[in-house]
PDB file of C-alpha atoms in Angstrom:
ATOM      1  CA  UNK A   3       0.000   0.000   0.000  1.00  0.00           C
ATOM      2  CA  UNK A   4       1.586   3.457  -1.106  1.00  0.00           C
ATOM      3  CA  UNK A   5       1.949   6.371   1.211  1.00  0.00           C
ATOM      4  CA  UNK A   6       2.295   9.826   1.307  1.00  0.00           C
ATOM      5  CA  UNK A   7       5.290   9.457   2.200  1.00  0.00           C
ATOM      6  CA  UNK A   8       6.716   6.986  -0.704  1.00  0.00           C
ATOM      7  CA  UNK A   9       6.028  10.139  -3.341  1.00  0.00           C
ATOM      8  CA  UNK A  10       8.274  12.679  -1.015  1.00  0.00           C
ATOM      9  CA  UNK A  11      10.897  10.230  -0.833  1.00  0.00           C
ATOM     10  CA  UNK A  12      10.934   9.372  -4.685  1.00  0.00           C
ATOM     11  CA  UNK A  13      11.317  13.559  -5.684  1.00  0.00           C
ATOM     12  CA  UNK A  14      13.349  14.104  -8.117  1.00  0.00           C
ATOM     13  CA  UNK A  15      13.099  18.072  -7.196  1.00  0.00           C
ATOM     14  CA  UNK A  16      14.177  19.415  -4.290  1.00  0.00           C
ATOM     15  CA  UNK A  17      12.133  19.211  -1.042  1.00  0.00           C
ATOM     16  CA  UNK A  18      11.144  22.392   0.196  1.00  0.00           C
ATOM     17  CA  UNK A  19       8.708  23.083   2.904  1.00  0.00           C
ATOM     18  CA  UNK A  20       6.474  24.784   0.318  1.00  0.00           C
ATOM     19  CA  UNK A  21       6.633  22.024  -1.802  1.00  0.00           C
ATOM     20  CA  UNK A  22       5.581  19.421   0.479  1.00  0.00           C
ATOM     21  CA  UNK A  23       2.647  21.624   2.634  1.00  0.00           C
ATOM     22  CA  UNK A  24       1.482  21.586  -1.275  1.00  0.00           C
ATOM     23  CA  UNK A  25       1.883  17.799  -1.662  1.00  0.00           C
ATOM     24  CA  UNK A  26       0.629  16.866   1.635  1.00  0.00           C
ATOM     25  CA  UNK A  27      -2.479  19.465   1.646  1.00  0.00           C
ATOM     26  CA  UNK A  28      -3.383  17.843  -2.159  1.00  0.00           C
ATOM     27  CA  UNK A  29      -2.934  14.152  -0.656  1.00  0.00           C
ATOM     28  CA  UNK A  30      -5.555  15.271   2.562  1.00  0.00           C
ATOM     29  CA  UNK A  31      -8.297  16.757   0.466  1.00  0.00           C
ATOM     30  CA  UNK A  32      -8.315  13.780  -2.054  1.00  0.00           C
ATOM     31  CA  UNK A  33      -8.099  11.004   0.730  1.00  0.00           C
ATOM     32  CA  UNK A  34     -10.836  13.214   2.224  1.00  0.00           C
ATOM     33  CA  UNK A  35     -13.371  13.256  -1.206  1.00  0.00           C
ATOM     34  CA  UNK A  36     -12.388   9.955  -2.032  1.00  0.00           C
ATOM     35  CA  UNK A  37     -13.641   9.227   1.258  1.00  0.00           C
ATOM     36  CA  UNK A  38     -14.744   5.006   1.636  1.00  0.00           C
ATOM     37  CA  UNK A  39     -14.232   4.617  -1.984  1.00  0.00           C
ATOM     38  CA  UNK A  40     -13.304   1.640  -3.260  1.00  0.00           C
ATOM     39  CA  UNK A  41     -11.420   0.376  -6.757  1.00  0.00           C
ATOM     40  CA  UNK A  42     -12.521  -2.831  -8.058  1.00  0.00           C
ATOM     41  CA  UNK A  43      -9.473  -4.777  -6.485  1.00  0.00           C
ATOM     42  CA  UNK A  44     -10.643  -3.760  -2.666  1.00  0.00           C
ATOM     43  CA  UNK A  45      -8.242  -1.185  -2.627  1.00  0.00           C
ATOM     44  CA  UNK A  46      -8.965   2.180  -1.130  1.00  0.00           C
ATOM     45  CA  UNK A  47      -9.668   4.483  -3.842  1.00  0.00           C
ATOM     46  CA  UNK A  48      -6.747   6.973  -3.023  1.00  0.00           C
ATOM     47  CA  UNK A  49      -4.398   3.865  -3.623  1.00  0.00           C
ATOM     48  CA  UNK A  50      -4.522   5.263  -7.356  1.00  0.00           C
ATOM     49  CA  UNK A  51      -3.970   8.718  -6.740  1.00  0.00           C
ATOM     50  CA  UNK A  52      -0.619   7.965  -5.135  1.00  0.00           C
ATOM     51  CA  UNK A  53       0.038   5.486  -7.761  1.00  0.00           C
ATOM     52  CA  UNK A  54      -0.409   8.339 -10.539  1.00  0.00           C
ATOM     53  CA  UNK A  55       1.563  10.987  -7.733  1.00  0.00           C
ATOM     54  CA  UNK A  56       4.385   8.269  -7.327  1.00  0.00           C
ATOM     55  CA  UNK A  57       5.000   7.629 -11.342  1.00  0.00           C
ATOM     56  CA  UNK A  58       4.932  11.222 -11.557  1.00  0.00           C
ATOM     57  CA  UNK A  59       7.599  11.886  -8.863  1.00  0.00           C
ATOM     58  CA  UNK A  60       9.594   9.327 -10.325  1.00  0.00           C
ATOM     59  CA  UNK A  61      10.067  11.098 -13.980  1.00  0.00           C
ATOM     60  CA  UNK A  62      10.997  14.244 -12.073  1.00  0.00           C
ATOM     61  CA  UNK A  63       8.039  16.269 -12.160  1.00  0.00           C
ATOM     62  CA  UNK A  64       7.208  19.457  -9.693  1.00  0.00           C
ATOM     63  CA  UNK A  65       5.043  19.781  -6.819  1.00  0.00           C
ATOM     64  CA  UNK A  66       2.285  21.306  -8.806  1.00  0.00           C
ATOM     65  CA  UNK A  67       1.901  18.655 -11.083  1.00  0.00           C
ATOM     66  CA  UNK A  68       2.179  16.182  -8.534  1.00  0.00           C
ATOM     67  CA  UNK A  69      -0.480  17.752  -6.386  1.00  0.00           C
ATOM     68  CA  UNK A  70      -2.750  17.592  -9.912  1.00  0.00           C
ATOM     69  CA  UNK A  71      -2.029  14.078  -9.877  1.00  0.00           C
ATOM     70  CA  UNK A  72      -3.291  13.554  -6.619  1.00  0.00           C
ATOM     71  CA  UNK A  73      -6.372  15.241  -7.205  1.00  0.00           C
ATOM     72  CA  UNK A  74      -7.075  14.432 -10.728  1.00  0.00           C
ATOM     73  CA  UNK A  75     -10.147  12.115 -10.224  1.00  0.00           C
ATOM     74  CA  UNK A  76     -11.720  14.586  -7.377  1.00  0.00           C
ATOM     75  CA  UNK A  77     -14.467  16.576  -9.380  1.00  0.00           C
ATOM     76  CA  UNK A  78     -15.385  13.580 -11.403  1.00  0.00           C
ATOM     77  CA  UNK A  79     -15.347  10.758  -9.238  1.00  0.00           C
ATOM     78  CA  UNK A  80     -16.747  12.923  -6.050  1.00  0.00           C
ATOM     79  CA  UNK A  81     -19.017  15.423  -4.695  1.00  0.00           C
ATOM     80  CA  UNK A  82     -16.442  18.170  -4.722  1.00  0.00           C
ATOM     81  CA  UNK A  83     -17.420  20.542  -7.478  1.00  0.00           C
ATOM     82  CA  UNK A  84     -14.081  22.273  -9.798  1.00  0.00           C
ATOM     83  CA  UNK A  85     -14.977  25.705  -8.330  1.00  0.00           C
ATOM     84  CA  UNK A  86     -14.610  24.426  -4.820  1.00  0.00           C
ATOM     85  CA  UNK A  87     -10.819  22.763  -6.141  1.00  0.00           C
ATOM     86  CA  UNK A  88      -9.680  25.978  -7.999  1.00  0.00           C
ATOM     87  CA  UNK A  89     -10.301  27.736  -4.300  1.00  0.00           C
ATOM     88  CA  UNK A  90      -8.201  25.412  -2.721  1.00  0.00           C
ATOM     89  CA  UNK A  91      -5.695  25.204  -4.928  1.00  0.00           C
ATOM     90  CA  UNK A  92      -5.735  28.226  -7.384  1.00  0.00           C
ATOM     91  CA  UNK A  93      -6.449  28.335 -10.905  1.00  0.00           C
ATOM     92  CA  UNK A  94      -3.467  26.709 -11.899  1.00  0.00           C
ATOM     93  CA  UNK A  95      -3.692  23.178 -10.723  1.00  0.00           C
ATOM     94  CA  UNK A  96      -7.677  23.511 -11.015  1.00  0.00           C
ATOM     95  CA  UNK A  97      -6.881  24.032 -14.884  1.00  0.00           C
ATOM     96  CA  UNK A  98      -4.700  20.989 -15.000  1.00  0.00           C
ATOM     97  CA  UNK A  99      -7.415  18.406 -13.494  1.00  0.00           C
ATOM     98  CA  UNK A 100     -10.043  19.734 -15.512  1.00  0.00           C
ATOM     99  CA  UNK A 101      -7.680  19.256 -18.687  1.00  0.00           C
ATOM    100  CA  UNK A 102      -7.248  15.625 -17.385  1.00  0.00           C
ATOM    101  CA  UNK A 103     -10.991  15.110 -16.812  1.00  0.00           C
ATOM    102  CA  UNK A 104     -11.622  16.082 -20.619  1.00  0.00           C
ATOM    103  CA  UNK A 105      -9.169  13.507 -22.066  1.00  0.00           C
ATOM    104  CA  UNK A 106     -10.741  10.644 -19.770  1.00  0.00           C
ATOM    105  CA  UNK A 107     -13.360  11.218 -22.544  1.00  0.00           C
ATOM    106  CA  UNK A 108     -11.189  10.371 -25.741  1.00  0.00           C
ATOM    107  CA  UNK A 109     -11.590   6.119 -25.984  1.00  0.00           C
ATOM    108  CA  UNK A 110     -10.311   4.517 -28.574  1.00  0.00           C
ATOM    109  CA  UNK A 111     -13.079   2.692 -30.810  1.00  0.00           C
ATOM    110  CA  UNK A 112     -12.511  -1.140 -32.457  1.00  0.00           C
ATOM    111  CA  UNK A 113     -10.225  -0.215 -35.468  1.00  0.00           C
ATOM    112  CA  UNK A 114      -6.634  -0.593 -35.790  1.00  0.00           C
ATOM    113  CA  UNK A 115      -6.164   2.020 -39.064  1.00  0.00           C
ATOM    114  CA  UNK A 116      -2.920   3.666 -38.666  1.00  0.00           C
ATOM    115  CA  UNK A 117      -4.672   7.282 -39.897  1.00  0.00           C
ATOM    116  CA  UNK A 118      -7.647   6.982 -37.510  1.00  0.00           C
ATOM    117  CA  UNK A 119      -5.017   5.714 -34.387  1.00  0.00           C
ATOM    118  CA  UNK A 120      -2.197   8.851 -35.501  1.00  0.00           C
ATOM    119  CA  UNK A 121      -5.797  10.586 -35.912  1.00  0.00           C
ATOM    120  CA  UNK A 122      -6.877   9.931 -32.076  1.00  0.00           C
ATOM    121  CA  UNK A 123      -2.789  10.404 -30.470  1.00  0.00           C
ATOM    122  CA  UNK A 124      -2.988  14.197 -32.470  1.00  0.00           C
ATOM    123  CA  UNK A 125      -6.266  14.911 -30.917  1.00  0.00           C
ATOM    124  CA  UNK A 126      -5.187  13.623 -27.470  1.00  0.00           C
ATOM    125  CA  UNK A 127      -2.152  15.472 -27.824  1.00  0.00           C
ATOM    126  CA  UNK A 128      -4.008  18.865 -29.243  1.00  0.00           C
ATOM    127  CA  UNK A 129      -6.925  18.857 -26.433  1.00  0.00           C
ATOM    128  CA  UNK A 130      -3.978  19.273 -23.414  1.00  0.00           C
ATOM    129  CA  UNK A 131      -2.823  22.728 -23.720  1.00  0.00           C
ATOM    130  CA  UNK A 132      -0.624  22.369 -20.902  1.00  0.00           C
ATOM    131  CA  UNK A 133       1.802  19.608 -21.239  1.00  0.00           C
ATOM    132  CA  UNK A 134       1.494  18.319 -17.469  1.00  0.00           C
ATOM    133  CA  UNK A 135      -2.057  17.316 -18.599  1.00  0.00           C
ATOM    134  CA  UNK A 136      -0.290  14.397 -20.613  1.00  0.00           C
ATOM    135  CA  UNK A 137       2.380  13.446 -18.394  1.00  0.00           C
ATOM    136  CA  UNK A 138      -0.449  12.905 -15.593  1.00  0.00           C
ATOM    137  CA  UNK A 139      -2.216  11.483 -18.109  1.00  0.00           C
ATOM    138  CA  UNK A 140       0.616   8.638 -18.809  1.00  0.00           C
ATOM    139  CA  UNK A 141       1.376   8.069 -14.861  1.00  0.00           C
ATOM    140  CA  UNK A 142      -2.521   7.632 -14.556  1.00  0.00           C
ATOM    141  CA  UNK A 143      -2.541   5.042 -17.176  1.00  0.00           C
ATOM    142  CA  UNK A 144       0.339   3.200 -15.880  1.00  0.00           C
ATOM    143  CA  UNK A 145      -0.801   3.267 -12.163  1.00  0.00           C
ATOM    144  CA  UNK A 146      -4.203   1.479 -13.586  1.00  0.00           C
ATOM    145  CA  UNK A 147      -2.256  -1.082 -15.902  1.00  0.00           C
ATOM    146  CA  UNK A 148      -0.129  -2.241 -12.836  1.00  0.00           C
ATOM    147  CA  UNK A 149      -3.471  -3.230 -11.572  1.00  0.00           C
ATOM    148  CA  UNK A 150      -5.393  -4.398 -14.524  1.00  0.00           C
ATOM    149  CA  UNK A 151      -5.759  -7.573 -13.150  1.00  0.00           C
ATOM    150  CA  UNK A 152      -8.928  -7.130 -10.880  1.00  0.00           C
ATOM    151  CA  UNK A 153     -11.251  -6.262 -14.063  1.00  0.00           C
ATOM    152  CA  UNK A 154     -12.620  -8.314 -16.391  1.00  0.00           C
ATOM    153  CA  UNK A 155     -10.815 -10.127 -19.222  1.00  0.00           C
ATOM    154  CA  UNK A 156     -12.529  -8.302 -21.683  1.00  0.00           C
ATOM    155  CA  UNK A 157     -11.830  -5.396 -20.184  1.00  0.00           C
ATOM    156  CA  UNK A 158      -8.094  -5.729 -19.924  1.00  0.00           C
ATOM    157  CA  UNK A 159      -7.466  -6.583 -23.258  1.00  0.00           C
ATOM    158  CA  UNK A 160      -9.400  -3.598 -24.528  1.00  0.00           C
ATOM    159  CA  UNK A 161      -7.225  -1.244 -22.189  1.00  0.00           C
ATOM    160  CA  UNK A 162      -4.599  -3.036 -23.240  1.00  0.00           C
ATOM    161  CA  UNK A 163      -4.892  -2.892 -26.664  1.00  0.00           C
ATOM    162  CA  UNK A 164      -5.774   1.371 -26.285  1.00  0.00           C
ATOM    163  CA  UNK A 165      -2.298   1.417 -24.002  1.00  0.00           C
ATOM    164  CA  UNK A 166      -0.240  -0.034 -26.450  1.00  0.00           C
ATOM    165  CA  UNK A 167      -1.753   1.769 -29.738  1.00  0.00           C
ATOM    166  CA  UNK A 168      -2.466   5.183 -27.817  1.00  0.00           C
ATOM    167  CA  UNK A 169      -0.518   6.013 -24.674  1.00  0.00           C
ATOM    168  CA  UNK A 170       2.731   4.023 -25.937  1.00  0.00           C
ATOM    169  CA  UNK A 171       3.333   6.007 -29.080  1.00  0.00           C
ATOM    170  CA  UNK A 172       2.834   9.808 -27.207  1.00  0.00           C
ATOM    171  CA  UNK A 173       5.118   8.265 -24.008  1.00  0.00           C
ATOM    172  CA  UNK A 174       7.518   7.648 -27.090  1.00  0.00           C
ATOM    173  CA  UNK A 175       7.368  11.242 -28.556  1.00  0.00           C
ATOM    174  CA  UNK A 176       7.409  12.696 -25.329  1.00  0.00           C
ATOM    175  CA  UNK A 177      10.873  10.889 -24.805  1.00  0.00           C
ATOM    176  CA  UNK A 178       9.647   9.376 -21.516  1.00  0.00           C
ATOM    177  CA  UNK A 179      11.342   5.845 -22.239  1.00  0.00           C
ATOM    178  CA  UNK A 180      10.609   4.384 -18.550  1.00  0.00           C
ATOM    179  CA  UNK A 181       6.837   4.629 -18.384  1.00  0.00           C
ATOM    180  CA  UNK A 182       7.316   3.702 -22.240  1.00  0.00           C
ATOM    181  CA  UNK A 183       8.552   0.773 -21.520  1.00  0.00           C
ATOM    182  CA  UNK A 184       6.871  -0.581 -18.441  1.00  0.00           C
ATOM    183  CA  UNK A 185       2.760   0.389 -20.831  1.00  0.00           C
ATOM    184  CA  UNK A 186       4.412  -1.682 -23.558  1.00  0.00           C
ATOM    185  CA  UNK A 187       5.435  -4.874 -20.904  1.00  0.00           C
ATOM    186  CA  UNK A 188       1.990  -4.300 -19.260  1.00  0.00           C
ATOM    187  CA  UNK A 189      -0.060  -4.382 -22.278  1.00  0.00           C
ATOM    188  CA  UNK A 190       1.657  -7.712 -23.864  1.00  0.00           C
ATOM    189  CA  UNK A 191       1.181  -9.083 -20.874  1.00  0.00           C
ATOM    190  CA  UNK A 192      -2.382  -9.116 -21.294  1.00  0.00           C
ATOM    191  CA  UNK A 193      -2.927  -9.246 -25.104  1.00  0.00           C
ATOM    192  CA  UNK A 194      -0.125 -11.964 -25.689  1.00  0.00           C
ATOM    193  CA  UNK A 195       0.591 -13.861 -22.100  1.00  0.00           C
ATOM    194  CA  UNK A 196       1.963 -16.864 -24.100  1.00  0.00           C
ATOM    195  CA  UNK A 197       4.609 -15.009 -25.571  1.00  0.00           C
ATOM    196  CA  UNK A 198       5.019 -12.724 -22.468  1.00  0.00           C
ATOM    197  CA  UNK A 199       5.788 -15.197 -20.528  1.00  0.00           C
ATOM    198  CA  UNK A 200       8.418 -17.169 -22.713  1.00  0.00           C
ATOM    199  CA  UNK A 201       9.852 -13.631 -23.574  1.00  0.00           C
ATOM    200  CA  UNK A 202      10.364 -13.042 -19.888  1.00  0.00           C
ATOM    201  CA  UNK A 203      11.973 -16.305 -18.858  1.00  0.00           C
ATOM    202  CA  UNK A 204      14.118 -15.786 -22.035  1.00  0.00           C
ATOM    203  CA  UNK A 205      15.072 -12.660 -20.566  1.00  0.00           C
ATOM    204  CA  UNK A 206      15.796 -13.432 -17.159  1.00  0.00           C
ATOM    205  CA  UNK A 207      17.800 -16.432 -17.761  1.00  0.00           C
ATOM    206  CA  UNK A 208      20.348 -14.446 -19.897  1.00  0.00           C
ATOM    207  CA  UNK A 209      19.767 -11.077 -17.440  1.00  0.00           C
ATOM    208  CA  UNK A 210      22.792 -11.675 -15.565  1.00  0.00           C
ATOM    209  CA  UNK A 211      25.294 -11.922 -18.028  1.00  0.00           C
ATOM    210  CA  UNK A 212      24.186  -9.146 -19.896  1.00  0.00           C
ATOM    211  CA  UNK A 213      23.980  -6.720 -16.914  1.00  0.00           C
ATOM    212  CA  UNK A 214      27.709  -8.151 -16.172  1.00  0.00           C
ATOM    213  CA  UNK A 215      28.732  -7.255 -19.868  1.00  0.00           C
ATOM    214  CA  UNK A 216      26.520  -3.448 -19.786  1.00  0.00           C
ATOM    215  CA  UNK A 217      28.371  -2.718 -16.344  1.00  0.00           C
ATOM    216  CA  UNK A 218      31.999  -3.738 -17.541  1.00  0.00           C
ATOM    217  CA  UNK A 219      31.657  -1.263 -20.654  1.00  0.00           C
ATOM    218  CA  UNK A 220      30.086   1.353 -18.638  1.00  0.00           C
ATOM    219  CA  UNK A 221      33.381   1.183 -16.285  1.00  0.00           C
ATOM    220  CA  UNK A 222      35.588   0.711 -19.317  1.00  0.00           C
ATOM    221  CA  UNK A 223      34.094   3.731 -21.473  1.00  0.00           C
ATOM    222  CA  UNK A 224      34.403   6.253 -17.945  1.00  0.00           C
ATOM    223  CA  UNK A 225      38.154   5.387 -17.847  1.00  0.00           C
ATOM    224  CA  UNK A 226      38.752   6.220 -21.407  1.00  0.00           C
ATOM    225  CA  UNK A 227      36.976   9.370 -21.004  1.00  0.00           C
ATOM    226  CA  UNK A 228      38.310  10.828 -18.369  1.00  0.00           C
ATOM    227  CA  UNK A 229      41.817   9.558 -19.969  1.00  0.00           C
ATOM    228  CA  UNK A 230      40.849  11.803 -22.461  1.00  0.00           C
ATOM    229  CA  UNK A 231      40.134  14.793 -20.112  1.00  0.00           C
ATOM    230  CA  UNK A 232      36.313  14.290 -20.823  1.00  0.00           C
ATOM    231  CA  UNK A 233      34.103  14.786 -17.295  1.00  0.00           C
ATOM    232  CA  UNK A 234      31.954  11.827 -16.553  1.00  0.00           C
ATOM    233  CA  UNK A 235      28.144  12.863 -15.175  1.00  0.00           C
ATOM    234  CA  UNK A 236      26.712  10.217 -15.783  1.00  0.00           C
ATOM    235  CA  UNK A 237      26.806   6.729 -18.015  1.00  0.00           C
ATOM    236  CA  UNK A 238      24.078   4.193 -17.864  1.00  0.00           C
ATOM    237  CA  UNK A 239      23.148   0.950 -19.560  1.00  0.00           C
ATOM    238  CA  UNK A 240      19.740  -0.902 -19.743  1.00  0.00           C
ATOM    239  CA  UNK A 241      18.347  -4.465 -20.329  1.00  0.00           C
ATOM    240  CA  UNK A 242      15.893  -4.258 -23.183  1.00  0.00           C
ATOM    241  CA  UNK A 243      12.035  -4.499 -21.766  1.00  0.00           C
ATOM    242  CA  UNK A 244      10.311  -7.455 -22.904  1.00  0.00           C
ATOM    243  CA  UNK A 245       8.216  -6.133 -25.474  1.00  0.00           C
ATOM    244  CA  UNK A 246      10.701  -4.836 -27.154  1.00  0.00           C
ATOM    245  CA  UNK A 247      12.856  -7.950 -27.004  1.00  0.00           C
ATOM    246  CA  UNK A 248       9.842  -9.993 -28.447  1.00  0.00           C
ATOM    247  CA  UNK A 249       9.388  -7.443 -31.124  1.00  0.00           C
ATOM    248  CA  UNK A 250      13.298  -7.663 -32.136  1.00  0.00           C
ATOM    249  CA  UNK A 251      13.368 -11.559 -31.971  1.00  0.00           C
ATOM    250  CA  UNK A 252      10.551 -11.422 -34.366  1.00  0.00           C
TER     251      UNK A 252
END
């Protein structure tokens, strides 16, 4: 169960005392409106708003946007009207959960044409005129694919299928590679579990080596920088998600 305290501890932004009387005042009045609400897994409702707060404090978003995601299913999902928000909170974040409420409304229909999908990620993309609209957007989506697995099979394979087509691609423009990654491993795992699954084992039996080999040539390309006089900030290497090692084996 996530805390208040898990998305302070996973800022990416410096913790001022400002910033977190924000965070924490956003977190009170949605646990508050959500009230005994309930998601379909049992969980207490505001389980998902600090799911969607978390991924966003992960990626290195601000308090603002964090406090948005906390309160981004308030005025639709309880009695507390936008007015009462943008007097809590300003117009600012107000703005931002209202954006959010109006792309809840964009679903994506049974057809897989290429111009009608690029069609529905311009419109998505067009109807946020602020950009933090999106990225809680994504972190929304990926909080209720890591728990996809209370609803109905048809169900998940429908989200499924409008992750992978929809909020995959615009995670990909938007050069957010980690939530990326983990909609595209979420979403095979519930339209393709066969091949998931032998993906995955494929994966993690060879995991070790590889992350022995990435973390030698990290080590060996630093020295030969800084032989050259080159500062190291920072070099990283990554396993390849699953999807996208099923995609290349095909």
């Amino acid at each position: 169960m996530w805390k208040i305290d898990d998305v302070l501890k996973n800022l990416k932004i410096s913790l001022t005392p400002e910033r977190e009387a924000l965070i924490r005042s956003a977190y009170e009045f949605a646990e508050k409106a959500h009230g005994d609400q309930k998601r379909m897994s049992g969980d207490d409702y505001i389980q998902h708003p600090l799911g969607t707060a978390l991924n966003l404090a992960r990626i290195g978003m601000g308090s603002k946007t964090i406090a948005a995601g906390l309160l981004h299913d308030v005025p639709e999902d309880t009695d507390v009207t936008q007015k009462e928000l943008e007097e809590k909170f300003g117009p600012e974040i107000a703005f931002i959960v209202s954006g959010i409420t109006k792309l809840g409304k964009i679903k994506l229909r049974e057809s897989k044409e290429e111009l009608y999908l690029e069609n529905l990620r311009k419109m998505f993309l067009a109807m946020a005129s602020d950009i933090r609209v999106v990225l809680i957007k994504l972190a929304d989506r990926l909080d209720n694919m890591e728990t996809l697995s209370s609803l109905a099979e048809i169900k998940q394979k429908r989200i499924a299928m409008e992750t992978l087509e929809v909020f995959v691609p615009i995670a990909n423009r938007l050069g957010i590679g980690e939530i990326k990654s983990r909609l595209e491993d979420l979403s095979f795992k519930y339209l393709d579990p066969e091949n998931y699954e032998y993906t995955r084992k494929l994966r993690d039996e060879v995991f070790g080596r590889r992350k022995k080999y990435v973390e030698k040539s990290v080590q060996e390309l630093k020295k030969e920088l800084l032989r050259e006089g080159i500062r190291v900030i920072e070099i990283y290497g990554r396993v390849k998600s699953i999807y996208s090692l099923f995609q290349k084996m095909k």
